[in-house]
């Protein structure tokens, strides 16, 4: 009787572990596909990355200028002049 209870407890403990391993295996396969997809995106192109870096530099320069001045930069006309 004790052996049967022990076997039942072992089976109940092993079931969630087995389910977790199956889910992990399923997600790991999808991760490989996701990495391959990311490598094929146009953002991996050097020209696009350079444009994005330049755009970010311009935004940071505008934010830096807005932080350093007491003027309301939201009311400026759109090509901003220094």
mmCIF file of N, CA, C and O in Angstrom:
data_model
loop_
_atom_site.group_PDB
_atom_site.id
_atom_site.type_symbol
_atom_site.label_atom_id
_atom_site.label_comp_id
_atom_site.label_asym_id
_atom_site.label_seq_id
_atom_site.Cartn_x
_atom_site.Cartn_y
_atom_site.Cartn_z
ATOM 1 N N UNK A 1 0.825 -1.197 0.000
ATOM 2 C CA UNK A 1 0.000 0.000 0.000
ATOM 3 C C UNK A 1 0.869 1.262 0.000
ATOM 4 O O UNK A 1 0.554 2.209 -0.708
ATOM 5 N N UNK A 2 1.931 1.268 0.781
ATOM 6 C CA UNK A 2 2.802 2.438 0.850
ATOM 7 C C UNK A 2 3.534 2.644 -0.470
ATOM 8 O O UNK A 2 3.761 3.783 -0.886
ATOM 9 N N UNK A 3 3.895 1.540 -1.121
ATOM 10 C CA UNK A 3 4.596 1.652 -2.396
ATOM 11 C C UNK A 3 3.684 2.253 -3.464
ATOM 12 O O UNK A 3 4.133 3.039 -4.306
ATOM 13 N N UNK A 4 2.405 1.901 -3.421
ATOM 14 C CA UNK A 4 1.462 2.447 -4.392
ATOM 15 C C UNK A 4 1.265 3.940 -4.173
ATOM 16 O O UNK A 4 1.194 4.720 -5.133
ATOM 17 N N UNK A 5 1.217 4.370 -2.916
ATOM 18 C CA UNK A 5 1.073 5.807 -2.614
ATOM 19 C C UNK A 5 2.324 6.567 -3.039
ATOM 20 O O UNK A 5 2.246 7.679 -3.557
ATOM 21 N N UNK A 6 3.477 5.932 -2.827
ATOM 22 C CA UNK A 6 4.726 6.575 -3.208
ATOM 23 C C UNK A 6 4.793 6.719 -4.737
ATOM 24 O O UNK A 6 5.204 7.756 -5.251
ATOM 25 N N UNK A 7 4.394 5.700 -5.469
ATOM 26 C CA UNK A 7 4.396 5.738 -6.930
ATOM 27 C C UNK A 7 3.424 6.798 -7.452
ATOM 28 O O UNK A 7 3.715 7.514 -8.417
ATOM 29 N N UNK A 8 2.259 6.905 -6.803
ATOM 30 C CA UNK A 8 1.286 7.920 -7.207
ATOM 31 C C UNK A 8 1.830 9.326 -6.959
ATOM 32 O O UNK A 8 1.697 10.222 -7.806
ATOM 33 N N UNK A 9 2.483 9.522 -5.820
ATOM 34 C CA UNK A 9 3.072 10.833 -5.516
ATOM 35 C C UNK A 9 4.181 11.167 -6.508
ATOM 36 O O UNK A 9 4.319 12.317 -6.951
ATOM 37 N N UNK A 10 4.978 10.174 -6.873
ATOM 38 C CA UNK A 10 6.048 10.381 -7.845
ATOM 39 C C UNK A 10 5.473 10.754 -9.213
ATOM 40 O O UNK A 10 5.976 11.655 -9.888
ATOM 41 N N UNK A 11 4.405 10.087 -9.619
ATOM 42 C CA UNK A 11 3.768 10.393 -10.896
ATOM 43 C C UNK A 11 3.174 11.796 -10.896
ATOM 44 O O UNK A 11 3.275 12.532 -11.880
ATOM 45 N N UNK A 12 2.564 12.189 -9.783
ATOM 46 C CA UNK A 12 1.988 13.545 -9.691
ATOM 47 C C UNK A 12 3.073 14.616 -9.713
ATOM 48 O O UNK A 12 2.865 15.714 -10.220
ATOM 49 N N UNK A 13 4.232 14.307 -9.173
ATOM 50 C CA UNK A 13 5.340 15.272 -9.202
ATOM 51 C C UNK A 13 6.034 15.320 -10.546
ATOM 52 O O UNK A 13 6.552 16.355 -10.957
ATOM 53 N N UNK A 14 6.068 14.194 -11.234
ATOM 54 C CA UNK A 14 6.767 14.132 -12.515
ATOM 55 C C UNK A 14 5.955 14.742 -13.648
ATOM 56 O O UNK A 14 6.526 15.216 -14.638
ATOM 57 N N UNK A 15 4.647 14.752 -13.537
ATOM 58 C CA UNK A 15 3.799 15.278 -14.610
ATOM 59 C C UNK A 15 4.068 16.762 -14.895
ATOM 60 O O UNK A 15 4.259 17.141 -16.058
ATOM 61 N N UNK A 16 4.121 17.650 -13.882
ATOM 62 C CA UNK A 16 4.421 19.061 -14.194
ATOM 63 C C UNK A 16 5.827 19.261 -14.745
ATOM 64 O O UNK A 16 6.040 20.118 -15.604
ATOM 65 N N UNK A 17 6.771 18.452 -14.273
ATOM 66 C CA UNK A 17 8.139 18.570 -14.789
ATOM 67 C C UNK A 17 8.177 18.176 -16.260
ATOM 68 O O UNK A 17 8.797 18.854 -17.085
ATOM 69 N N UNK A 18 7.504 17.106 -16.617
ATOM 70 C CA UNK A 18 7.465 16.661 -18.016
ATOM 71 C C UNK A 18 6.763 17.703 -18.884
ATOM 72 O O UNK A 18 7.216 17.996 -20.000
ATOM 73 N N UNK A 19 5.683 18.283 -18.387
ATOM 74 C CA UNK A 19 4.982 19.321 -19.137
ATOM 75 C C UNK A 19 5.881 20.544 -19.342
ATOM 76 O O UNK A 19 5.925 21.122 -20.433
ATOM 77 N N UNK A 20 6.606 20.925 -18.315
ATOM 78 C CA UNK A 20 7.531 22.052 -18.428
ATOM 79 C C UNK A 20 8.629 21.797 -19.443
ATOM 80 O O UNK A 20 8.997 22.687 -20.210
ATOM 81 N N UNK A 21 9.158 20.581 -19.463
ATOM 82 C CA UNK A 21 10.190 20.249 -20.442
ATOM 83 C C UNK A 21 9.644 20.281 -21.866
ATOM 84 O O UNK A 21 10.323 20.750 -22.789
ATOM 85 N N UNK A 22 8.432 19.801 -22.059
ATOM 86 C CA UNK A 22 7.827 19.851 -23.387
ATOM 87 C C UNK A 22 7.599 21.285 -23.846
ATOM 88 O O UNK A 22 7.868 21.636 -24.995
ATOM 89 N N UNK A 23 7.124 22.145 -22.940
ATOM 90 C CA UNK A 23 6.911 23.551 -23.298
ATOM 91 C C UNK A 23 8.233 24.244 -23.599
ATOM 92 O O UNK A 23 8.337 25.052 -24.521
ATOM 93 N N UNK A 24 9.257 23.921 -22.813
ATOM 94 C CA UNK A 24 10.573 24.519 -23.037
ATOM 95 C C UNK A 24 11.110 24.120 -24.407
ATOM 96 O O UNK A 24 11.662 24.938 -25.135
ATOM 97 N N UNK A 25 10.945 22.865 -24.772
ATOM 98 C CA UNK A 25 11.414 22.394 -26.073
ATOM 99 C C UNK A 25 10.656 23.093 -27.208
ATOM 100 O O UNK A 25 11.242 23.440 -28.240
ATOM 101 N N UNK A 26 9.361 23.306 -27.014
ATOM 102 C CA UNK A 26 8.566 23.983 -28.045
ATOM 103 C C UNK A 26 8.998 25.436 -28.203
ATOM 104 O O UNK A 26 9.112 25.954 -29.320
ATOM 105 N N UNK A 27 9.272 26.117 -27.101
ATOM 106 C CA UNK A 27 9.674 27.524 -27.159
ATOM 107 C C UNK A 27 11.084 27.649 -27.710
ATOM 108 O O UNK A 27 11.387 28.581 -28.458
ATOM 109 N N UNK A 28 11.967 26.734 -27.384
ATOM 110 C CA UNK A 28 13.348 26.803 -27.868
ATOM 111 C C UNK A 28 13.389 26.698 -29.385
ATOM 112 O O UNK A 28 14.183 27.373 -30.039
ATOM 113 N N UNK A 29 12.560 25.872 -29.970
ATOM 114 C CA UNK A 29 12.510 25.770 -31.431
ATOM 115 C C UNK A 29 12.005 27.055 -32.053
ATOM 116 O O UNK A 29 12.496 27.492 -33.088
ATOM 117 N N UNK A 30 11.021 27.682 -31.459
ATOM 118 C CA UNK A 30 10.506 28.946 -31.965
ATOM 119 C C UNK A 30 11.519 30.069 -31.832
ATOM 120 O O UNK A 30 11.555 30.991 -32.649
ATOM 121 N N UNK A 31 12.369 30.008 -30.807
ATOM 122 C CA UNK A 31 13.393 31.027 -30.607
ATOM 123 C C UNK A 31 14.401 31.004 -31.761
ATOM 124 O O UNK A 31 14.830 32.049 -32.239
ATOM 125 N N UNK A 32 14.754 29.841 -32.209
ATOM 126 C CA UNK A 32 15.691 29.725 -33.319
ATOM 127 C C UNK A 32 15.099 30.363 -34.577
ATOM 128 O O UNK A 32 15.775 31.107 -35.289
ATOM 129 N N UNK A 33 13.824 30.090 -34.826
ATOM 130 C CA UNK A 33 13.152 30.696 -35.983
ATOM 131 C C UNK A 33 13.066 32.204 -35.847
ATOM 132 O O UNK A 33 13.235 32.946 -36.822
ATOM 133 N N UNK A 34 12.817 32.691 -34.640
ATOM 134 C CA UNK A 34 12.717 34.133 -34.403
ATOM 135 C C UNK A 34 14.052 34.817 -34.674
ATOM 136 O O UNK A 34 14.107 35.886 -35.281
ATOM 137 N N UNK A 35 15.154 34.198 -34.262
ATOM 138 C CA UNK A 35 16.469 34.785 -34.512
ATOM 139 C C UNK A 35 16.787 34.829 -36.003
ATOM 140 O O UNK A 35 17.368 35.801 -36.487
ATOM 141 N N UNK A 36 16.401 33.808 -36.733
ATOM 142 C CA UNK A 36 16.610 33.816 -38.182
ATOM 143 C C UNK A 36 15.780 34.918 -38.842
ATOM 144 O O UNK A 36 16.241 35.583 -39.764
ATOM 145 N N UNK A 37 14.566 35.122 -38.360
ATOM 146 C CA UNK A 37 13.711 36.176 -38.902
ATOM 147 C C UNK A 37 14.307 37.551 -38.619
ATOM 148 O O UNK A 37 14.292 38.439 -39.480
ATOM 149 N N UNK A 38 14.846 37.741 -37.419
ATOM 150 C CA UNK A 38 15.448 39.030 -37.075
ATOM 151 C C UNK A 38 16.659 39.337 -37.938
ATOM 152 O O UNK A 38 16.914 40.495 -38.276
ATOM 153 N N UNK A 39 17.413 38.318 -38.302
ATOM 154 C CA UNK A 39 18.578 38.547 -39.151
ATOM 155 C C UNK A 39 18.171 38.996 -40.549
ATOM 156 O O UNK A 39 18.926 39.674 -41.233
ATOM 157 N N UNK A 40 16.982 38.605 -40.984
ATOM 158 C CA UNK A 40 16.530 38.939 -42.336
ATOM 159 C C UNK A 40 15.798 40.274 -42.413
ATOM 160 O O UNK A 40 15.462 40.714 -43.508
ATOM 161 N N UNK A 41 15.569 40.950 -41.309
ATOM 162 C CA UNK A 41 14.839 42.219 -41.329
ATOM 163 C C UNK A 41 15.665 43.315 -41.993
ATOM 164 O O UNK A 41 16.896 43.286 -41.954
ATOM 165 N N UNK A 42 15.008 44.309 -42.568
ATOM 166 C CA UNK A 42 15.759 45.390 -43.213
ATOM 167 C C UNK A 42 16.562 46.230 -42.228
ATOM 168 O O UNK A 42 17.493 46.905 -42.618
ATOM 169 N N UNK A 43 16.229 46.186 -40.946
ATOM 170 C CA UNK A 43 16.985 46.950 -39.958
ATOM 171 C C UNK A 43 18.402 46.422 -39.805
ATOM 172 O O UNK A 43 19.254 47.077 -39.223
ATOM 173 N N UNK A 44 18.670 45.223 -40.301
ATOM 174 C CA UNK A 44 20.013 44.675 -40.228
ATOM 175 C C UNK A 44 20.924 45.330 -41.271
ATOM 176 O O UNK A 44 22.135 45.137 -41.252
ATOM 177 N N UNK A 45 20.354 46.128 -42.155
ATOM 178 C CA UNK A 45 21.105 46.828 -43.186
ATOM 179 C C UNK A 45 21.875 47.991 -42.557
ATOM 180 O O UNK A 45 21.337 48.740 -41.743
ATOM 181 N N UNK A 46 23.119 48.168 -42.936
ATOM 182 C CA UNK A 46 23.951 49.228 -42.343
ATOM 183 C C UNK A 46 23.439 50.627 -42.660
ATOM 184 O O UNK A 46 23.526 51.523 -41.841
ATOM 185 N N UNK A 47 22.909 50.815 -43.866
ATOM 186 C CA UNK A 47 22.408 52.141 -44.251
ATOM 187 C C UNK A 47 21.211 52.539 -43.397
ATOM 188 O O UNK A 47 21.108 53.686 -42.968
ATOM 189 N N UNK A 48 20.314 51.607 -43.154
ATOM 190 C CA UNK A 48 19.133 51.900 -42.336
ATOM 191 C C UNK A 48 19.565 52.205 -40.910
ATOM 192 O O UNK A 48 19.047 53.143 -40.282
ATOM 193 N N UNK A 49 20.533 51.457 -40.402
ATOM 194 C CA UNK A 49 21.015 51.727 -39.046
ATOM 195 C C UNK A 49 21.683 53.093 -38.959
ATOM 196 O O UNK A 49 21.515 53.810 -37.971
ATOM 197 N N UNK A 50 22.427 53.478 -39.990
ATOM 198 C CA UNK A 50 23.068 54.797 -39.981
ATOM 199 C C UNK A 50 22.017 55.905 -40.008
ATOM 200 O O UNK A 50 22.148 56.907 -39.297
ATOM 201 N N UNK A 51 20.976 55.727 -40.804
ATOM 202 C CA UNK A 51 19.905 56.731 -40.837
ATOM 203 C C UNK A 51 19.214 56.821 -39.482
ATOM 204 O O UNK A 51 18.903 57.917 -39.010
ATOM 205 N N UNK A 52 18.970 55.679 -38.868
ATOM 206 C CA UNK A 52 18.305 55.673 -37.562
ATOM 207 C C UNK A 52 19.180 56.336 -36.495
ATOM 208 O O UNK A 52 18.693 57.087 -35.659
ATOM 209 N N UNK A 53 20.497 56.078 -36.548
ATOM 210 C CA UNK A 53 21.403 56.730 -35.591
ATOM 211 C C UNK A 53 21.399 58.239 -35.777
ATOM 212 O O UNK A 53 21.367 58.995 -34.800
ATOM 213 N N UNK A 54 21.434 58.690 -37.034
ATOM 214 C CA UNK A 54 21.412 60.135 -37.314
ATOM 215 C C UNK A 54 20.117 60.758 -36.816
ATOM 216 O O UNK A 54 20.123 61.834 -36.220
ATOM 217 N N UNK A 55 19.010 60.069 -37.032
ATOM 218 C CA UNK A 55 17.714 60.562 -36.565
ATOM 219 C C UNK A 55 17.703 60.671 -35.046
ATOM 220 O O UNK A 55 17.242 61.669 -34.475
ATOM 221 N N UNK A 56 18.217 59.666 -34.373
ATOM 222 C CA UNK A 56 18.278 59.698 -32.909
ATOM 223 C C UNK A 56 19.188 60.816 -32.416
ATOM 224 O O UNK A 56 18.896 61.460 -31.406
ATOM 225 N N UNK A 57 20.302 61.059 -33.126
ATOM 226 C CA UNK A 57 21.189 62.158 -32.740
ATOM 227 C C UNK A 57 20.475 63.500 -32.844
ATOM 228 O O UNK A 57 20.633 64.372 -31.980
ATOM 229 N N UNK A 58 19.698 63.691 -33.920
ATOM 230 C CA UNK A 58 18.963 64.945 -34.087
ATOM 231 C C UNK A 58 17.918 65.126 -32.987
ATOM 232 O O UNK A 58 17.743 66.232 -32.460
ATOM 233 N N UNK A 59 17.238 64.069 -32.636
ATOM 234 C CA UNK A 59 16.237 64.156 -31.572
ATOM 235 C C UNK A 59 16.901 64.480 -30.244
ATOM 236 O O UNK A 59 16.426 65.342 -29.492
ATOM 237 N N UNK A 60 18.018 63.813 -29.951
ATOM 238 C CA UNK A 60 18.713 64.094 -28.696
ATOM 239 C C UNK A 60 19.263 65.516 -28.665
ATOM 240 O O UNK A 60 19.253 66.161 -27.614
ATOM 241 N N UNK A 61 19.732 66.028 -29.806
ATOM 242 C CA UNK A 61 20.211 67.411 -29.851
ATOM 243 C C UNK A 61 19.067 68.379 -29.570
ATOM 244 O O UNK A 61 19.233 69.364 -28.842
ATOM 245 N N UNK A 62 17.892 68.110 -30.139
ATOM 246 C CA UNK A 62 16.741 68.978 -29.883
ATOM 247 C C UNK A 62 16.327 68.910 -28.415
ATOM 248 O O UNK A 62 16.003 69.936 -27.804
ATOM 249 N N UNK A 63 16.350 67.745 -27.832
ATOM 250 C CA UNK A 63 16.006 67.619 -26.408
ATOM 251 C C UNK A 63 17.039 68.309 -25.527
ATOM 252 O O UNK A 63 16.691 68.964 -24.538
ATOM 253 N N UNK A 64 18.306 68.183 -25.901
ATOM 254 C CA UNK A 64 19.353 68.841 -25.133
ATOM 255 C C UNK A 64 19.187 70.367 -25.198
ATOM 256 O O UNK A 64 19.306 71.068 -24.190
ATOM 257 N N UNK A 65 18.895 70.878 -26.390
ATOM 258 C CA UNK A 65 18.688 72.311 -26.563
ATOM 259 C C UNK A 65 17.476 72.789 -25.766
ATOM 260 O O UNK A 65 17.504 73.839 -25.138
ATOM 261 N N UNK A 66 16.410 71.986 -25.780
ATOM 262 C CA UNK A 66 15.210 72.355 -25.038
ATOM 263 C C UNK A 66 15.478 72.365 -23.538
ATOM 264 O O UNK A 66 14.935 73.196 -22.807
ATOM 265 N N UNK A 67 16.342 71.484 -23.079
ATOM 266 C CA UNK A 67 16.653 71.433 -21.648
ATOM 267 C C UNK A 67 17.526 72.603 -21.230
ATOM 268 O O UNK A 67 17.456 73.055 -20.084
ATOM 269 N N UNK A 68 18.350 73.105 -22.151
ATOM 270 C CA UNK A 68 19.286 74.174 -21.795
ATOM 271 C C UNK A 68 18.687 75.569 -21.904
ATOM 272 O O UNK A 68 19.242 76.512 -21.368
ATOM 273 N N UNK A 69 17.575 75.728 -22.577
ATOM 274 C CA UNK A 69 17.010 77.060 -22.785
ATOM 275 C C UNK A 69 15.773 77.268 -21.914
ATOM 276 O O UNK A 69 15.136 76.314 -21.483
ATOM 277 N N UNK A 70 15.477 78.543 -21.671
ATOM 278 C CA UNK A 70 14.273 78.884 -20.917
ATOM 279 C C UNK A 70 13.097 79.160 -21.855
ATOM 280 O O UNK A 70 11.976 79.336 -21.397
ATOM 281 N N UNK A 71 13.360 79.215 -23.153
ATOM 282 C CA UNK A 71 12.297 79.457 -24.125
ATOM 283 C C UNK A 71 11.390 78.237 -24.219
ATOM 284 O O UNK A 71 11.785 77.111 -23.949
ATOM 285 N N UNK A 72 10.171 78.499 -24.674
ATOM 286 C CA UNK A 72 9.245 77.409 -24.921
ATOM 287 C C UNK A 72 9.502 76.912 -26.343
ATOM 288 O O UNK A 72 9.052 77.514 -27.309
ATOM 289 N N UNK A 73 10.226 75.823 -26.453
ATOM 290 C CA UNK A 73 10.613 75.343 -27.777
ATOM 291 C C UNK A 73 9.439 74.748 -28.540
ATOM 292 O O UNK A 73 9.507 74.562 -29.745
ATOM 293 N N UNK A 74 8.352 74.471 -27.864
ATOM 294 C CA UNK A 74 7.177 73.928 -28.559
ATOM 295 C C UNK A 74 6.533 74.983 -29.443
ATOM 296 O O UNK A 74 5.823 74.646 -30.388
ATOM 297 N N UNK A 75 6.768 76.261 -29.158
ATOM 298 C CA UNK A 75 6.154 77.330 -29.932
ATOM 299 C C UNK A 75 7.033 77.803 -31.091
ATOM 300 O O UNK A 75 6.642 78.687 -31.837
ATOM 301 N N UNK A 76 8.213 77.221 -31.247
ATOM 302 C CA UNK A 76 9.094 77.614 -32.340
ATOM 303 C C UNK A 76 8.539 77.168 -33.680
ATOM 304 O O UNK A 76 7.814 76.200 -33.768
ATOM 305 N N UNK A 77 8.952 77.833 -34.718
ATOM 306 C CA UNK A 77 8.557 77.427 -36.059
ATOM 307 C C UNK A 77 9.364 76.219 -36.473
ATOM 308 O O UNK A 77 10.481 76.023 -35.996
ATOM 309 N N UNK A 78 8.876 75.463 -37.364
ATOM 310 C CA UNK A 78 9.528 74.181 -37.682
ATOM 311 C C UNK A 78 10.698 74.265 -38.578
ATOM 312 O O UNK A 78 11.113 74.360 -38.637
ATOM 313 N N UNK A 79 11.379 74.873 -39.250
ATOM 314 C CA UNK A 79 12.793 74.504 -39.126
ATOM 315 C C UNK A 79 13.377 75.318 -38.012
ATOM 316 O O UNK A 79 13.410 76.543 -38.119
ATOM 317 N N UNK A 80 13.775 74.703 -36.993
ATOM 318 C CA UNK A 80 14.329 75.386 -35.832
ATOM 319 C C UNK A 80 15.625 76.090 -36.198
ATOM 320 O O UNK A 80 16.444 75.556 -36.909
ATOM 321 N N UNK A 81 15.731 77.304 -35.722
ATOM 322 C CA UNK A 81 16.966 78.060 -35.939
ATOM 323 C C UNK A 81 17.574 78.388 -34.611
ATOM 324 O O UNK A 81 16.879 78.718 -33.661
ATOM 325 N N UNK A 82 18.885 78.321 -34.573
ATOM 326 C CA UNK A 82 19.578 78.678 -33.332
ATOM 327 C C UNK A 82 19.891 80.148 -33.331
ATOM 328 O O UNK A 82 20.056 80.786 -34.308
#
